[in-house]
Tab-separated table of C-alpha atoms in Angstrom:
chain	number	residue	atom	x	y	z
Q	2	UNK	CA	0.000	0.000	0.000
Q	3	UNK	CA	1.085	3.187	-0.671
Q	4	UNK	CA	0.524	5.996	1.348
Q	5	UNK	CA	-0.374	9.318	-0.081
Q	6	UNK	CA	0.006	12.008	3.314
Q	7	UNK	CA	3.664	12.281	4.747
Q	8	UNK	CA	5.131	14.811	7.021
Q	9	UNK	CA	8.598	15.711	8.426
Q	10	UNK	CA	9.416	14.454	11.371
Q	11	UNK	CA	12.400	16.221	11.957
Q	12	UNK	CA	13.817	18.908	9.928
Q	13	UNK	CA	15.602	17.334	6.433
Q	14	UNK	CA	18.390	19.067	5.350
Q	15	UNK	CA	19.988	17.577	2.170
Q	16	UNK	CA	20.340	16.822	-1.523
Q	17	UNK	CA	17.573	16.082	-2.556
Q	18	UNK	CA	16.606	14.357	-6.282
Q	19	UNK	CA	16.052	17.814	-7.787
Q	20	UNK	CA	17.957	20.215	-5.570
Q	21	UNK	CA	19.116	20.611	-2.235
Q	22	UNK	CA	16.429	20.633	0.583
Q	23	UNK	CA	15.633	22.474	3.835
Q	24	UNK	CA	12.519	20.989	4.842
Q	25	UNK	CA	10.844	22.204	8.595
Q	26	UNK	CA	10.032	19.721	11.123
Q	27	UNK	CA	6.088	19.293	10.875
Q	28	UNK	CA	5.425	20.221	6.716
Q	29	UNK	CA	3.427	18.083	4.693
Q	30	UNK	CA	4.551	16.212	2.092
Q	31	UNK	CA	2.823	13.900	-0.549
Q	32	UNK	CA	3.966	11.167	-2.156
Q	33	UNK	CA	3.983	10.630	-6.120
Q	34	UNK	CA	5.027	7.226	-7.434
Q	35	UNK	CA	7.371	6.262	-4.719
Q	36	UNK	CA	9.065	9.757	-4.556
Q	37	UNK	CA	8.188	12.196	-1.673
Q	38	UNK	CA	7.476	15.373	-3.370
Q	39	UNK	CA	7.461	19.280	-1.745
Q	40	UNK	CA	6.560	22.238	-3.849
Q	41	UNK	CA	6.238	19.429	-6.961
Q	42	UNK	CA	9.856	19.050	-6.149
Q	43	UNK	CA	10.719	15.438	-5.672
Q	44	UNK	CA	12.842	15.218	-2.397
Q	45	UNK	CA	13.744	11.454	-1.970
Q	46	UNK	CA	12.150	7.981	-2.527
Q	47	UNK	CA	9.982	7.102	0.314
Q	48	UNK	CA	11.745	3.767	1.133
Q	49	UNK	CA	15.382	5.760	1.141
Q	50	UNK	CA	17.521	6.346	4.190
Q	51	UNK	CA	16.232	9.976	4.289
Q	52	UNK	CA	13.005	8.848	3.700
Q	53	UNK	CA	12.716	6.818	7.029
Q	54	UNK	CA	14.964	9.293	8.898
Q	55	UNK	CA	12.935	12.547	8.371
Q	56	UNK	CA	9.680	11.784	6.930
Q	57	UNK	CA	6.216	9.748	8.580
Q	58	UNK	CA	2.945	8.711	6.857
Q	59	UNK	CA	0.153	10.921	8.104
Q	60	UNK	CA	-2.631	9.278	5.856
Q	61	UNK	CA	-4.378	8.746	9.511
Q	62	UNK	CA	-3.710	12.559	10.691
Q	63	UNK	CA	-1.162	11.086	13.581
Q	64	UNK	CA	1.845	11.435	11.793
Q	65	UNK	CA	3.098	14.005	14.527
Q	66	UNK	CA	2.935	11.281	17.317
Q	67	UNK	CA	4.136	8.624	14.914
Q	68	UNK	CA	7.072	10.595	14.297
Q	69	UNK	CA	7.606	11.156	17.884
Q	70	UNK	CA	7.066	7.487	19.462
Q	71	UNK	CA	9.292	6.469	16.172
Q	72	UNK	CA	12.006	9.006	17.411
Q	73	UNK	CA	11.611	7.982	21.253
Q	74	UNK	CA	12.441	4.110	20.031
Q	75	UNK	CA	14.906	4.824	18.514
Q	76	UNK	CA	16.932	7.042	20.776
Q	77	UNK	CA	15.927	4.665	23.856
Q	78	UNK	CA	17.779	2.112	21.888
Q	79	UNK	CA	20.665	3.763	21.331
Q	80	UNK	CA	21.258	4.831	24.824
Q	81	UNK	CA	24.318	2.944	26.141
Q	82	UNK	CA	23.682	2.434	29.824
Q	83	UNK	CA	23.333	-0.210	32.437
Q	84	UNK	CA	20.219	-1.479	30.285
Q	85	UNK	CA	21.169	-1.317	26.576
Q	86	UNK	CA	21.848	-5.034	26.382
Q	87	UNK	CA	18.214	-6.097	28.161
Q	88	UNK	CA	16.378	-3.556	25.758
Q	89	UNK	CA	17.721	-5.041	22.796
Q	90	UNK	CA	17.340	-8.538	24.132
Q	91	UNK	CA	13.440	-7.882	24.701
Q	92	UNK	CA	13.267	-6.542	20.912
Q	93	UNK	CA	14.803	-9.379	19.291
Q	94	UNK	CA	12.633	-11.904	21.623
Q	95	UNK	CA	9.264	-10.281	20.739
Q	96	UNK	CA	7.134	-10.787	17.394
Q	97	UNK	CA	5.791	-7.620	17.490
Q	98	UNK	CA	9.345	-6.447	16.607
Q	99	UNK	CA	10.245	-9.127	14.331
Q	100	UNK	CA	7.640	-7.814	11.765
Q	101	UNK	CA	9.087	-5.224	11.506
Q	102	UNK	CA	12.862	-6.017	11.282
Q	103	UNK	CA	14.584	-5.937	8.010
Q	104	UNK	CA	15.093	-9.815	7.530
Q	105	UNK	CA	18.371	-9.564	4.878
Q	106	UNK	CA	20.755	-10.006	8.580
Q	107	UNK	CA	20.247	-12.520	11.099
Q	108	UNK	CA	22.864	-10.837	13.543
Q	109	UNK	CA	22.148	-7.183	12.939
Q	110	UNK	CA	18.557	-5.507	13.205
Q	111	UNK	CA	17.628	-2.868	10.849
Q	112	UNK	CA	13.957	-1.443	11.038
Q	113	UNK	CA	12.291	-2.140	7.839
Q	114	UNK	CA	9.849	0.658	6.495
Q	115	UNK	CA	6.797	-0.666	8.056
Q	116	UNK	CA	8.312	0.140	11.229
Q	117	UNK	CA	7.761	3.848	10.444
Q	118	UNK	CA	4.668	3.556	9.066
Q	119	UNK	CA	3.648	1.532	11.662
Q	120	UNK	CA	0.022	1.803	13.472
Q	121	UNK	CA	0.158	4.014	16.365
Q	122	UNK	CA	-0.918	0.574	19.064
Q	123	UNK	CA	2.270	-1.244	17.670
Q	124	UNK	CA	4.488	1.811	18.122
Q	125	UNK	CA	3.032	2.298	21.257
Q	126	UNK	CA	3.557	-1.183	22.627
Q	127	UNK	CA	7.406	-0.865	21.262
Q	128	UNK	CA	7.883	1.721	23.069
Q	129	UNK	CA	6.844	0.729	25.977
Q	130	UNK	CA	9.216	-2.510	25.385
Q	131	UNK	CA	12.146	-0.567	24.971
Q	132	UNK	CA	11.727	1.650	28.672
């Protein structure tokens, strides 16, 4: 399925496929066969790197708080502290997780672009995982 409402989820600052981009956290974007476009500019293919770094779906209107829970999980899991190692073990043990885990490495886990398109519930219940 292809979603048709994005926004920016943090501000995207880069080359983008027909010029360089400044984008403000919180514009809308929409999406034109698999390209992300802004001002009928196309910025970047929805499943690229800066795709799933600074852009959400909002077909549902909550791409704000998708962008933020999708932030929040991914920050908690980079923290290096006492806990690191226990987070990560809950994420790889649960099946919630593992559907949306890139499945090309079996050692090394890579969010797949479900993950930030996810439903607001499964986000929700990741994040909680990962506290």
């Amino acid at each position: 399925m292809e979603h048709e409402r994005f926004i920016a989820c943090r501000r995207a600052r880069f080359d983008g496929i027909d010029g360089k981009v400044n984008i403000p956290y919180g514009t809308a974007l929409t999406c034109q066969d698999g390209f992300l476009m802004h001002k009928n500019l196309r910025v970047c293919a929805v499943g690229s790197q800066n795709g799933m770094d600074c852009f959400v779906q909002d077909d549902d209107g909550n791409g704000t708080l998708r962008g933020e829970l999708v932030g929040n999980i991914q920050r908690c899991l980079e923290r290096r502290d006492a806990d690191h190692q226990t987070r990560w073990n809950r994420v790889w043990a649960s099946a919630l997780c593992q559907k949306y885990r890139r499945p090309e490495s079996e050692d090394y886990w890579l969010w797949a672009r479900a993950f930030f398109d996810a439903p607001i519930f499964d986000l929700q219940a990741i994040a909680a995982l990962v506290q």
